[in-house]
PDB file of C-alpha atoms and ligand atoms in Angstrom:
ATOM      1  CA  MET A   1     -33.378  29.099 -30.024  1.00  0.00           C
ATOM      2  CA  THR A   2     -30.263  28.004 -28.601  1.00  0.00           C
ATOM      3  CA  GLU A   3     -28.231  29.989 -26.198  1.00  0.00           C
ATOM      4  CA  GLN A   4     -24.684  30.633 -26.591  1.00  0.00           C
ATOM      5  CA  THR A   5     -22.453  30.501 -23.838  1.00  0.00           C
ATOM      6  CA  PRO A   6     -19.168  32.158 -23.788  1.00  0.00           C
ATOM      7  CA  VAL A   7     -16.207  29.812 -24.401  1.00  0.00           C
ATOM      8  CA  THR A   8     -14.359  31.102 -21.119  1.00  0.00           C
ATOM      9  CA  GLU A   9     -17.323  30.149 -18.973  1.00  0.00           C
ATOM     10  CA  THR A  10     -17.699  26.602 -20.200  1.00  0.00           C
ATOM     11  CA  THR A  11     -13.954  25.980 -19.668  1.00  0.00           C
ATOM     12  CA  ALA A  12     -14.201  27.194 -16.162  1.00  0.00           C
ATOM     13  CA  LYS A  13     -16.997  24.829 -15.177  1.00  0.00           C
ATOM     14  CA  ALA A  14     -15.432  22.132 -16.843  1.00  0.00           C
ATOM     15  CA  VAL A  15     -12.409  22.106 -14.703  1.00  0.00           C
ATOM     16  CA  PRO A  16     -13.232  22.895 -11.238  1.00  0.00           C
ATOM     17  CA  VAL A  17     -10.589  23.780  -8.871  1.00  0.00           C
ATOM     18  CA  LEU A  18     -10.763  21.514  -5.878  1.00  0.00           C
ATOM     19  CA  PRO A  19      -9.350  21.825  -2.330  1.00  0.00           C
ATOM     20  CA  ASP A  20      -5.802  20.633  -1.855  1.00  0.00           C
ATOM     21  CA  ALA A  21      -6.092  19.415  -5.534  1.00  0.00           C
ATOM     22  CA  GLN A  22      -3.352  17.330  -7.110  1.00  0.00           C
ATOM     23  CA  THR A  23      -3.267  16.220 -10.751  1.00  0.00           C
ATOM     24  CA  VAL A  24      -3.394  12.366 -11.638  1.00  0.00           C
ATOM     25  CA  THR A  25      -0.263  11.784 -13.812  1.00  0.00           C
ATOM     26  CA  GLU A  26      -0.582   7.762 -14.675  1.00  0.00           C
ATOM     27  CA  VAL A  27      -3.361   5.299 -13.862  1.00  0.00           C
ATOM     28  CA  LYS A  28      -2.662   1.403 -14.297  1.00  0.00           C
ATOM     29  CA  HIS A  29      -5.634  -1.250 -14.040  1.00  0.00           C
ATOM     30  CA  TYR A  30      -4.718  -4.738 -12.988  1.00  0.00           C
ATOM     31  CA  THR A  31      -7.924  -6.501 -12.835  1.00  0.00           C
ATOM     32  CA  ASP A  32     -11.632  -5.516 -12.851  1.00  0.00           C
ATOM     33  CA  SER A  33     -11.420  -4.602  -8.841  1.00  0.00           C
ATOM     34  CA  LEU A  34      -7.664  -3.235  -8.522  1.00  0.00           C
ATOM     35  CA  PHE A  35      -5.795  -0.371 -10.138  1.00  0.00           C
ATOM     36  CA  SER A  36      -3.094   2.070  -9.101  1.00  0.00           C
ATOM     37  CA  PHE A  37      -2.439   5.848 -10.021  1.00  0.00           C
ATOM     38  CA  ARG A  38       0.087   8.323  -9.578  1.00  0.00           C
ATOM     39  CA  VAL A  39      -0.535  11.863  -8.674  1.00  0.00           C
ATOM     40  CA  THR A  40       1.514  15.217  -8.226  1.00  0.00           C
ATOM     41  CA  ARG A  41       3.102  15.615  -4.757  1.00  0.00           C
ATOM     42  CA  PRO A  42       2.423  18.742  -3.051  1.00  0.00           C
ATOM     43  CA  ALA A  43       5.749  20.643  -2.669  1.00  0.00           C
ATOM     44  CA  SER A  44       5.480  21.047   1.270  1.00  0.00           C
ATOM     45  CA  LEU A  45       4.306  17.299   1.846  1.00  0.00           C
ATOM     46  CA  ARG A  46       6.845  15.307   4.007  1.00  0.00           C
ATOM     47  CA  PHE A  47       6.146  11.685   5.172  1.00  0.00           C
ATOM     48  CA  ARG A  48       7.687   8.846   6.281  1.00  0.00           C
ATOM     49  CA  SER A  49       7.516   5.760   4.062  1.00  0.00           C
ATOM     50  CA  GLY A  50       4.597   3.453   5.003  1.00  0.00           C
ATOM     51  CA  GLU A  51       2.257   6.244   6.156  1.00  0.00           C
ATOM     52  CA  PHE A  52      -1.178   7.081   4.953  1.00  0.00           C
ATOM     53  CA  VAL A  53      -3.015  10.097   3.931  1.00  0.00           C
ATOM     54  CA  MET A  54      -6.808  11.234   3.242  1.00  0.00           C
ATOM     55  CA  ILE A  55      -7.589  11.337  -0.534  1.00  0.00           C
ATOM     56  CA  GLY A  56     -10.763  11.424  -2.620  1.00  0.00           C
ATOM     57  CA  LEU A  57     -13.043  13.342  -4.885  1.00  0.00           C
ATOM     58  CA  MET A  58     -16.121  16.011  -4.810  1.00  0.00           C
ATOM     59  CA  GLY A  59     -18.993  13.703  -3.957  1.00  0.00           C
ATOM     60  CA  ASP A  60     -22.417  14.176  -5.664  1.00  0.00           C
ATOM     61  CA  PRO A  61     -24.394  17.582  -5.425  1.00  0.00           C
ATOM     62  CA  ASP A  62     -26.909  17.445  -2.394  1.00  0.00           C
ATOM     63  CA  PRO A  63     -30.168  17.002  -3.927  1.00  0.00           C
ATOM     64  CA  LYS A  64     -31.800  19.950  -1.807  1.00  0.00           C
ATOM     65  CA  THR A  65     -28.932  22.319  -1.571  1.00  0.00           C
ATOM     66  CA  GLY A  66     -26.901  21.554  -4.478  1.00  0.00           C
ATOM     67  CA  LYS A  67     -23.843  21.924  -2.590  1.00  0.00           C
ATOM     68  CA  GLN A  68     -20.825  19.280  -2.766  1.00  0.00           C
ATOM     69  CA  ARG A  69     -18.638  17.796  -0.039  1.00  0.00           C
ATOM     70  CA  PRO A  70     -15.409  16.106  -0.300  1.00  0.00           C
ATOM     71  CA  LEU A  71     -15.708  12.489  -0.128  1.00  0.00           C
ATOM     72  CA  LEU A  72     -12.393  11.030   1.616  1.00  0.00           C
ATOM     73  CA  ARG A  73     -10.842   7.846   2.708  1.00  0.00           C
ATOM     74  CA  ALA A  74      -7.548   6.883   3.935  1.00  0.00           C
ATOM     75  CA  TYR A  75      -4.893   5.577   1.448  1.00  0.00           C
ATOM     76  CA  SER A  76      -1.545   4.279   2.185  1.00  0.00           C
ATOM     77  CA  ILE A  77       1.232   6.088   0.347  1.00  0.00           C
ATOM     78  CA  ALA A  78       2.499   3.257  -1.954  1.00  0.00           C
ATOM     79  CA  SER A  79       5.370   5.398  -3.069  1.00  0.00           C
ATOM     80  CA  PRO A  80       8.613   5.971  -1.273  1.00  0.00           C
ATOM     81  CA  SER A  81       9.409   9.254   0.763  1.00  0.00           C
ATOM     82  CA  TRP A  82      11.952  10.256  -1.919  1.00  0.00           C
ATOM     83  CA  ASP A  83       9.636   9.890  -4.762  1.00  0.00           C
ATOM     84  CA  GLU A  84       8.866  13.438  -6.312  1.00  0.00           C
ATOM     85  CA  GLU A  85       4.988  11.848  -7.032  1.00  0.00           C
ATOM     86  CA  MET A  86       2.710   9.894  -5.062  1.00  0.00           C
ATOM     87  CA  GLU A  87       1.550   6.596  -5.653  1.00  0.00           C
ATOM     88  CA  PHE A  88      -1.712   4.833  -4.416  1.00  0.00           C
ATOM     89  CA  TYR A  89      -3.044   1.264  -5.111  1.00  0.00           C
ATOM     90  CA  SER A  90      -6.699   0.840  -4.687  1.00  0.00           C
ATOM     91  CA  ILE A  91      -9.813  -1.633  -5.085  1.00  0.00           C
ATOM     92  CA  LYS A  92     -12.662  -0.769  -7.065  1.00  0.00           C
ATOM     93  CA  VAL A  93     -16.040  -1.202  -5.662  1.00  0.00           C
ATOM     94  CA  GLN A  94     -18.856  -0.803  -7.980  1.00  0.00           C
ATOM     95  CA  ASP A  95     -21.273   0.602  -5.578  1.00  0.00           C
ATOM     96  CA  GLY A  96     -18.304   2.277  -3.185  1.00  0.00           C
ATOM     97  CA  PRO A  97     -19.066   5.767  -2.573  1.00  0.00           C
ATOM     98  CA  LEU A  98     -15.416   6.954  -3.378  1.00  0.00           C
ATOM     99  CA  THR A  99     -14.192   4.119  -5.544  1.00  0.00           C
ATOM    100  CA  SER A 100     -16.914   3.633  -8.016  1.00  0.00           C
ATOM    101  CA  LYS A 101     -15.650   7.048  -8.896  1.00  0.00           C
ATOM    102  CA  LEU A 102     -12.063   7.245  -8.496  1.00  0.00           C
ATOM    103  CA  GLN A 103     -11.380   4.023 -10.562  1.00  0.00           C
ATOM    104  CA  HIS A 104     -12.547   6.358 -13.603  1.00  0.00           C
ATOM    105  CA  VAL A 105      -9.814   8.819 -13.268  1.00  0.00           C
ATOM    106  CA  LYS A 106      -7.348   9.549 -16.126  1.00  0.00           C
ATOM    107  CA  ALA A 107      -4.118  11.313 -16.470  1.00  0.00           C
ATOM    108  CA  GLY A 108      -4.801  14.981 -16.358  1.00  0.00           C
ATOM    109  CA  ASP A 109      -7.675  14.727 -13.787  1.00  0.00           C
ATOM    110  CA  GLN A 110      -7.630  16.186 -10.277  1.00  0.00           C
ATOM    111  CA  ILE A 111      -8.072  14.530  -6.812  1.00  0.00           C
ATOM    112  CA  ILE A 112      -8.285  16.001  -3.513  1.00  0.00           C
ATOM    113  CA  LEU A 113      -5.301  15.057  -0.957  1.00  0.00           C
ATOM    114  CA  LYS A 114      -5.055  16.085   2.323  1.00  0.00           C
ATOM    115  CA  PRO A 115      -1.416  16.814   3.253  1.00  0.00           C
ATOM    116  CA  LYS A 116      -1.368  15.150   6.767  1.00  0.00           C
ATOM    117  CA  PRO A 117       0.402  11.963   6.747  1.00  0.00           C
ATOM    118  CA  VAL A 118       0.154   9.716   9.594  1.00  0.00           C
ATOM    119  CA  GLY A 119       0.492   5.933  10.385  1.00  0.00           C
ATOM    120  CA  THR A 120       2.241   2.889  12.257  1.00  0.00           C
ATOM    121  CA  LEU A 121       3.736   1.025   9.698  1.00  0.00           C
ATOM    122  CA  VAL A 122       6.958   3.395  10.066  1.00  0.00           C
ATOM    123  CA  HIS A 123      10.543   2.247  10.829  1.00  0.00           C
ATOM    124  CA  ASP A 124      10.481   4.519  14.068  1.00  0.00           C
ATOM    125  CA  ALA A 125       7.992   2.171  15.884  1.00  0.00           C
ATOM    126  CA  LEU A 126       9.970  -0.850  15.572  1.00  0.00           C
ATOM    127  CA  LEU A 127      12.921  -1.673  17.665  1.00  0.00           C
ATOM    128  CA  PRO A 128      16.173  -2.849  15.973  1.00  0.00           C
ATOM    129  CA  GLY A 129      16.261  -6.280  14.486  1.00  0.00           C
ATOM    130  CA  LYS A 130      17.869  -8.379  11.889  1.00  0.00           C
ATOM    131  CA  ARG A 131      14.923  -9.780   9.739  1.00  0.00           C
ATOM    132  CA  LEU A 132      11.783  -7.671   8.830  1.00  0.00           C
ATOM    133  CA  TYR A 133       8.373  -9.536   7.897  1.00  0.00           C
ATOM    134  CA  PHE A 134       5.979  -7.750   5.808  1.00  0.00           C
ATOM    135  CA  PHE A 135       2.724  -9.632   6.173  1.00  0.00           C
ATOM    136  CA  SER A 136      -0.092  -8.391   3.706  1.00  0.00           C
ATOM    137  CA  THR A 137      -3.369  -9.118   1.912  1.00  0.00           C
ATOM    138  CA  GLY A 138      -5.048  -7.787  -0.963  1.00  0.00           C
ATOM    139  CA  THR A 139      -4.341  -3.866  -1.193  1.00  0.00           C
ATOM    140  CA  GLY A 140      -2.428  -4.285   2.072  1.00  0.00           C
ATOM    141  CA  PHE A 141       0.391  -4.570  -0.182  1.00  0.00           C
ATOM    142  CA  ALA A 142       0.484  -0.718  -0.617  1.00  0.00           C
ATOM    143  CA  PRO A 143       2.558   0.348   2.437  1.00  0.00           C
ATOM    144  CA  PHE A 144       4.935  -2.250   1.841  1.00  0.00           C
ATOM    145  CA  ALA A 145       5.396  -0.614  -1.668  1.00  0.00           C
ATOM    146  CA  SER A 146       6.553   2.340  -0.131  1.00  0.00           C
ATOM    147  CA  LEU A 147       8.559   0.513   2.566  1.00  0.00           C
ATOM    148  CA  LEU A 148      10.392  -1.935  -0.130  1.00  0.00           C
ATOM    149  CA  ARG A 149      11.482   1.336  -2.278  1.00  0.00           C
ATOM    150  CA  GLU A 150      12.806   2.841   1.056  1.00  0.00           C
ATOM    151  CA  PRO A 151      16.629   2.722   1.593  1.00  0.00           C
ATOM    152  CA  GLN A 152      16.086   2.408   5.318  1.00  0.00           C
ATOM    153  CA  THR A 153      14.418  -0.866   5.042  1.00  0.00           C
ATOM    154  CA  TYR A 154      17.963  -2.152   3.486  1.00  0.00           C
ATOM    155  CA  GLU A 155      20.123  -0.353   6.115  1.00  0.00           C
ATOM    156  CA  ASP A 156      18.368  -1.567   9.191  1.00  0.00           C
ATOM    157  CA  TYR A 157      17.724  -5.371   8.230  1.00  0.00           C
ATOM    158  CA  ASP A 158      19.672  -8.368   6.452  1.00  0.00           C
ATOM    159  CA  GLU A 159      16.716  -9.832   5.241  1.00  0.00           C
ATOM    160  CA  ILE A 160      13.247  -8.747   4.347  1.00  0.00           C
ATOM    161  CA  ILE A 161      10.557 -11.038   3.741  1.00  0.00           C
ATOM    162  CA  ILE A 162       7.235  -9.942   1.997  1.00  0.00           C
ATOM    163  CA  THR A 163       4.236 -12.156   1.933  1.00  0.00           C
ATOM    164  CA  HIS A 164       1.154 -11.129  -0.061  1.00  0.00           C
ATOM    165  CA  THR A 165      -2.103 -13.315   0.091  1.00  0.00           C
ATOM    166  CA  CYS A 166      -4.793 -12.912  -2.525  1.00  0.00           C
ATOM    167  CA  ARG A 167      -7.718 -14.976  -3.854  1.00  0.00           C
ATOM    168  CA  GLU A 168      -6.589 -14.977  -7.320  1.00  0.00           C
ATOM    169  CA  VAL A 169      -3.131 -14.910  -9.269  1.00  0.00           C
ATOM    170  CA  ALA A 170      -3.877 -11.790 -11.285  1.00  0.00           C
ATOM    171  CA  GLU A 171      -4.401  -9.738  -8.085  1.00  0.00           C
ATOM    172  CA  LEU A 172      -0.625 -10.410  -7.024  1.00  0.00           C
ATOM    173  CA  THR A 173       0.640  -8.623 -10.370  1.00  0.00           C
ATOM    174  CA  TYR A 174       0.875  -5.171  -8.771  1.00  0.00           C
ATOM    175  CA  GLY A 175       3.276  -6.642  -5.984  1.00  0.00           C
ATOM    176  CA  ARG A 176       5.169  -8.969  -8.389  1.00  0.00           C
ATOM    177  CA  ASP A 177       5.945  -6.385 -10.914  1.00  0.00           C
ATOM    178  CA  LEU A 178       6.952  -3.966  -8.185  1.00  0.00           C
ATOM    179  CA  ILE A 179       9.363  -6.320  -6.781  1.00  0.00           C
ATOM    180  CA  GLU A 180      10.619  -7.437 -10.114  1.00  0.00           C
ATOM    181  CA  GLY A 181      11.213  -3.750 -11.140  1.00  0.00           C
ATOM    182  CA  LEU A 182      13.605  -3.196  -8.092  1.00  0.00           C
ATOM    183  CA  LYS A 183      16.181  -5.230  -9.574  1.00  0.00           C
ATOM    184  CA  THR A 184      16.778  -3.183 -12.416  1.00  0.00           C
ATOM    185  CA  ASP A 185      15.785   0.119 -10.996  1.00  0.00           C
ATOM    186  CA  GLU A 186      19.091   2.232 -11.475  1.00  0.00           C
ATOM    187  CA  LEU A 187      18.459   4.721  -8.929  1.00  0.00           C
ATOM    188  CA  LEU A 188      17.607   2.404  -6.370  1.00  0.00           C
ATOM    189  CA  ASN A 189      20.583   0.255  -7.030  1.00  0.00           C
ATOM    190  CA  GLU A 190      22.673   3.352  -6.658  1.00  0.00           C
ATOM    191  CA  VAL A 191      21.161   4.937  -3.550  1.00  0.00           C
ATOM    192  CA  ILE A 192      20.962   1.749  -1.816  1.00  0.00           C
ATOM    193  CA  GLY A 193      23.785  -0.473  -3.218  1.00  0.00           C
ATOM    194  CA  GLU A 194      24.150  -2.419  -6.095  1.00  0.00           C
ATOM    195  CA  GLY A 195      21.919  -5.901  -5.533  1.00  0.00           C
ATOM    196  CA  PHE A 196      20.260  -4.381  -2.573  1.00  0.00           C
ATOM    197  CA  TRP A 197      17.084  -6.534  -3.974  1.00  0.00           C
ATOM    198  CA  LYS A 198      18.816  -9.894  -2.901  1.00  0.00           C
ATOM    199  CA  LYS A 199      17.844  -9.255   0.856  1.00  0.00           C
ATOM    200  CA  ILE A 200      14.121  -9.655  -0.230  1.00  0.00           C
ATOM    201  CA  LYS A 201      12.553 -12.786  -0.019  1.00  0.00           C
ATOM    202  CA  TYR A 202       9.132 -12.658  -1.861  1.00  0.00           C
ATOM    203  CA  TYR A 203       6.255 -15.283  -0.982  1.00  0.00           C
ATOM    204  CA  PRO A 204       3.110 -14.862  -2.812  1.00  0.00           C
ATOM    205  CA  THR A 205       0.173 -17.225  -1.905  1.00  0.00           C
ATOM    206  CA  THR A 206      -3.547 -17.502  -3.526  1.00  0.00           C
ATOM    207  CA  THR A 207      -6.373 -18.993  -1.604  1.00  0.00           C
ATOM    208  CA  ARG A 208      -8.884 -19.568  -4.360  1.00  0.00           C
ATOM    209  CA  GLU A 209      -7.232 -20.020  -7.527  1.00  0.00           C
ATOM    210  CA  GLU A 210      -4.398 -22.518  -8.362  1.00  0.00           C
ATOM    211  CA  SER A 211      -0.819 -21.181  -8.163  1.00  0.00           C
ATOM    212  CA  PRO A 212       2.730 -22.645  -7.205  1.00  0.00           C
ATOM    213  CA  LYS A 213       2.072 -21.779  -3.293  1.00  0.00           C
ATOM    214  CA  MET A 214      -1.515 -21.949  -1.934  1.00  0.00           C
ATOM    215  CA  GLY A 215      -3.038 -21.155   1.498  1.00  0.00           C
ATOM    216  CA  ARG A 216      -3.564 -18.377   4.106  1.00  0.00           C
ATOM    217  CA  ILE A 217      -0.393 -17.260   5.523  1.00  0.00           C
ATOM    218  CA  THR A 218      -1.575 -17.587   8.894  1.00  0.00           C
ATOM    219  CA  THR A 219      -2.084 -21.389   8.122  1.00  0.00           C
ATOM    220  CA  LEU A 220       1.585 -21.446   6.461  1.00  0.00           C
ATOM    221  CA  ILE A 221       2.989 -19.946   9.610  1.00  0.00           C
ATOM    222  CA  GLU A 222       1.267 -22.293  12.084  1.00  0.00           C
ATOM    223  CA  ASN A 223       2.272 -25.606  10.253  1.00  0.00           C
ATOM    224  CA  GLY A 224       5.792 -24.148   9.651  1.00  0.00           C
ATOM    225  CA  GLU A 225       5.697 -24.329   5.792  1.00  0.00           C
ATOM    226  CA  LEU A 226       6.425 -20.402   5.429  1.00  0.00           C
ATOM    227  CA  PHE A 227       9.685 -20.936   7.410  1.00  0.00           C
ATOM    228  CA  ALA A 228      10.775 -24.258   5.556  1.00  0.00           C
ATOM    229  CA  ASP A 229       9.992 -22.844   2.182  1.00  0.00           C
ATOM    230  CA  LEU A 230      12.248 -19.848   3.058  1.00  0.00           C
ATOM    231  CA  GLY A 231      15.051 -21.581   4.532  1.00  0.00           C
ATOM    232  CA  VAL A 232      14.496 -19.533   7.718  1.00  0.00           C
ATOM    233  CA  PRO A 233      14.269 -20.201  11.511  1.00  0.00           C
ATOM    234  CA  ALA A 234      10.715 -19.806  13.003  1.00  0.00           C
ATOM    235  CA  MET A 235      10.028 -16.318  14.590  1.00  0.00           C
ATOM    236  CA  ASP A 236      11.986 -14.895  17.130  1.00  0.00           C
ATOM    237  CA  PRO A 237      11.692 -11.786  19.165  1.00  0.00           C
ATOM    238  CA  ALA A 238      15.577 -11.539  19.417  1.00  0.00           C
ATOM    239  CA  THR A 239      16.093 -11.016  15.748  1.00  0.00           C
ATOM    240  CA  ASP A 240      12.599 -10.839  13.756  1.00  0.00           C
ATOM    241  CA  ARG A 241      10.443  -7.767  13.445  1.00  0.00           C
ATOM    242  CA  ALA A 242       7.135  -7.739  11.586  1.00  0.00           C
ATOM    243  CA  MET A 243       4.664  -5.171   9.901  1.00  0.00           C
ATOM    244  CA  VAL A 244       1.072  -6.153   9.156  1.00  0.00           C
ATOM    245  CA  CYS A 245      -1.577  -4.684   6.650  1.00  0.00           C
ATOM    246  CA  GLY A 246      -4.731  -6.805   5.764  1.00  0.00           C
ATOM    247  CA  SER A 247      -8.402  -6.955   6.437  1.00  0.00           C
ATOM    248  CA  LEU A 248      -9.533  -6.652  10.399  1.00  0.00           C
ATOM    249  CA  ALA A 249     -10.007 -10.452  10.609  1.00  0.00           C
ATOM    250  CA  PHE A 250      -6.349 -11.105   9.055  1.00  0.00           C
ATOM    251  CA  ASN A 251      -4.769  -8.380  11.383  1.00  0.00           C
ATOM    252  CA  LEU A 252      -6.204  -9.962  14.340  1.00  0.00           C
ATOM    253  CA  ASP A 253      -5.072 -13.727  13.372  1.00  0.00           C
ATOM    254  CA  ILE A 254      -1.451 -12.584  12.446  1.00  0.00           C
ATOM    255  CA  LYS A 255      -1.429 -10.421  15.577  1.00  0.00           C
ATOM    256  CA  GLU A 256      -2.137 -13.909  17.740  1.00  0.00           C
ATOM    257  CA  LEU A 257       0.482 -15.719  15.626  1.00  0.00           C
ATOM    258  CA  LEU A 258       2.920 -13.089  16.518  1.00  0.00           C
ATOM    259  CA  GLU A 259       2.187 -12.676  20.085  1.00  0.00           C
ATOM    260  CA  LYS A 260       2.419 -16.306  20.549  1.00  0.00           C
ATOM    261  CA  ALA A 261       5.871 -16.106  19.035  1.00  0.00           C
ATOM    262  CA  GLY A 262       6.903 -13.765  21.564  1.00  0.00           C
ATOM    263  CA  LEU A 263       6.813 -10.619  19.976  1.00  0.00           C
ATOM    264  CA  ASN A 264       5.165  -7.008  21.120  1.00  0.00           C
ATOM    265  CA  GLU A 265       3.128  -4.613  19.522  1.00  0.00           C
ATOM    266  CA  GLY A 266       4.837  -1.206  18.842  1.00  0.00           C
ATOM    267  CA  ALA A 267       3.771   2.161  18.390  1.00  0.00           C
ATOM    268  CA  ASN A 268       5.426   5.454  17.411  1.00  0.00           C
ATOM    269  CA  SER A 269       5.455   6.508  20.789  1.00  0.00           C
ATOM    270  CA  GLU A 270       6.886   3.128  21.971  1.00  0.00           C
ATOM    271  CA  PRO A 271       8.693   1.030  19.513  1.00  0.00           C
ATOM    272  CA  GLY A 272       8.129  -2.751  19.896  1.00  0.00           C
ATOM    273  CA  GLU A 273       8.626  -5.676  17.606  1.00  0.00           C
ATOM    274  CA  PHE A 274       5.599  -5.690  15.220  1.00  0.00           C
ATOM    275  CA  VAL A 275       3.251  -3.195  14.200  1.00  0.00           C
ATOM    276  CA  ILE A 276      -0.514  -3.034  12.292  1.00  0.00           C
ATOM    277  CA  GLU A 277      -2.427  -1.310  10.140  1.00  0.00           C
ATOM    278  CA  LYS A 278      -5.988  -1.977   8.537  1.00  0.00           C
ATOM    279  CA  ALA A 279      -5.687  -1.902   4.718  1.00  0.00           C
ATOM    280  CA  PHE A 280      -8.493   0.508   3.881  1.00  0.00           C
ATOM    281  CA  VAL A 281     -11.252  -0.097   1.737  1.00  0.00           C
ATOM    282  CA  GLY A 282     -13.445   2.184  -0.207  1.00  0.00           C
TER     283      GLY A 282
HETATM  284  P1  A2P J   1      -9.666 -16.922   1.982  1.00  0.00           P
HETATM  285  O1  A2P J   1      -9.979 -16.784   0.378  1.00  0.00           O
HETATM  286  O2  A2P J   1      -9.352 -18.166   2.556  1.00  0.00           O
HETATM  287  O3  A2P J   1     -10.696 -15.835   2.382  1.00  0.00           O
HETATM  288  P2  A2P J   1     -10.361 -10.574   1.155  1.00  0.00           P
HETATM  289  O4  A2P J   1     -10.313 -10.547  -0.425  1.00  0.00           O
HETATM  290  O5  A2P J   1     -11.300 -11.145   1.822  1.00  0.00           O
HETATM  291  O6  A2P J   1      -9.781  -9.443   1.801  1.00  0.00           O
HETATM  292  O7  A2P J   1      -9.231 -11.676   1.419  1.00  0.00           O
HETATM  293  C1  A2P J   1      -7.839 -11.345   0.726  1.00  0.00           C
HETATM  294  C2  A2P J   1      -6.710 -12.450   1.032  1.00  0.00           C
HETATM  295  O8  A2P J   1      -6.857 -12.889   2.565  1.00  0.00           O
HETATM  296  C3  A2P J   1      -7.636 -13.869   0.608  1.00  0.00           C
HETATM  297  O9  A2P J   1      -6.579 -14.704   0.095  1.00  0.00           O
HETATM  298  C4  A2P J   1      -8.034 -14.556   1.726  1.00  0.00           C
HETATM  299  O10 A2P J   1      -8.166 -15.776   2.063  1.00  0.00           O
HETATM  300  C5  A2P J   1      -7.104 -13.917   2.713  1.00  0.00           C
HETATM  301  N1  A2P J   1      -7.735 -13.626   4.032  1.00  0.00           N
HETATM  302  C6  A2P J   1      -8.934 -13.268   4.765  1.00  0.00           C
HETATM  303  N2  A2P J   1      -9.039 -13.239   5.885  1.00  0.00           N
HETATM  304  C7  A2P J   1      -8.206 -13.661   6.500  1.00  0.00           C
HETATM  305  C8  A2P J   1      -7.672 -14.351   7.763  1.00  0.00           C
HETATM  306  N3  A2P J   1      -8.397 -14.026   8.926  1.00  0.00           N
HETATM  307  N4  A2P J   1      -6.292 -14.650   7.964  1.00  0.00           N
HETATM  308  C9  A2P J   1      -5.721 -15.360   7.120  1.00  0.00           C
HETATM  309  N5  A2P J   1      -5.925 -14.756   5.629  1.00  0.00           N
HETATM  310  C10 A2P J   1      -7.010 -14.315   5.170  1.00  0.00           C
END
């Protein structure tokens, strides 16, 4: 005998209401290990471009109690503070507790988003300067995707240098598309000023696959190639500021180079010449 379930009950089970739920509006996959997605923004959520929030999904039910707990990770907000939606850029780890599931989200699905933004990759944590460097590896590009769409970046600096180092060429796609898109973005050209994107110098490099520019950015700083290629002077604490986002090892290596050049690390409470944040992995 087949048991008949009332339609209303089935519907209720299929769409559970999550705490702090937001709805996915768009998903883009770049490689086997990289994707981005956009979600609705809580009406009351204010954040500064470059900050991060905790996002996630409900975990698997506990085998004993059947209870589900939220599975949350820190994610840099890749969209700017003025955007009506929120964007995130993520890796896919096949056995990662969160990203093994998160990579399957589709438009219309719900995710959890804790509306408590924090972070140090913000303009407030830097002293005034002329040239702003964004140094990133892998998904560490995310906070810079926000800051590259933030008007203050162009109001505060004459020149913005964004370096992005990945193992393979395809891993550069998200960043490259975003920067290319700035040129024709009507809203940004109007809000920030026609041709604002000319202040950007984009410097993508790969380390494992052949591309026009190869090498770790740390090596290219040390041997001076970065500055020679871009036609800018070596880093100077009087004019240059930097934000860094990558793996822990990358951050430590860049920090050493920045300190060698005479730049001091800043924080929200005490602005300085550079700030660092770990790119979060799932
Ligand atoms: P490499 O291929 O030489 O390790 P990952 O995927 O391991 O996070 O690395 C992302 C990119 O960052 C890779 O191109 C990698 O280069 C580079 N990278 C990793 N660690 C460092 C570091 N300590 N200094 C500079 N670049 C790094």
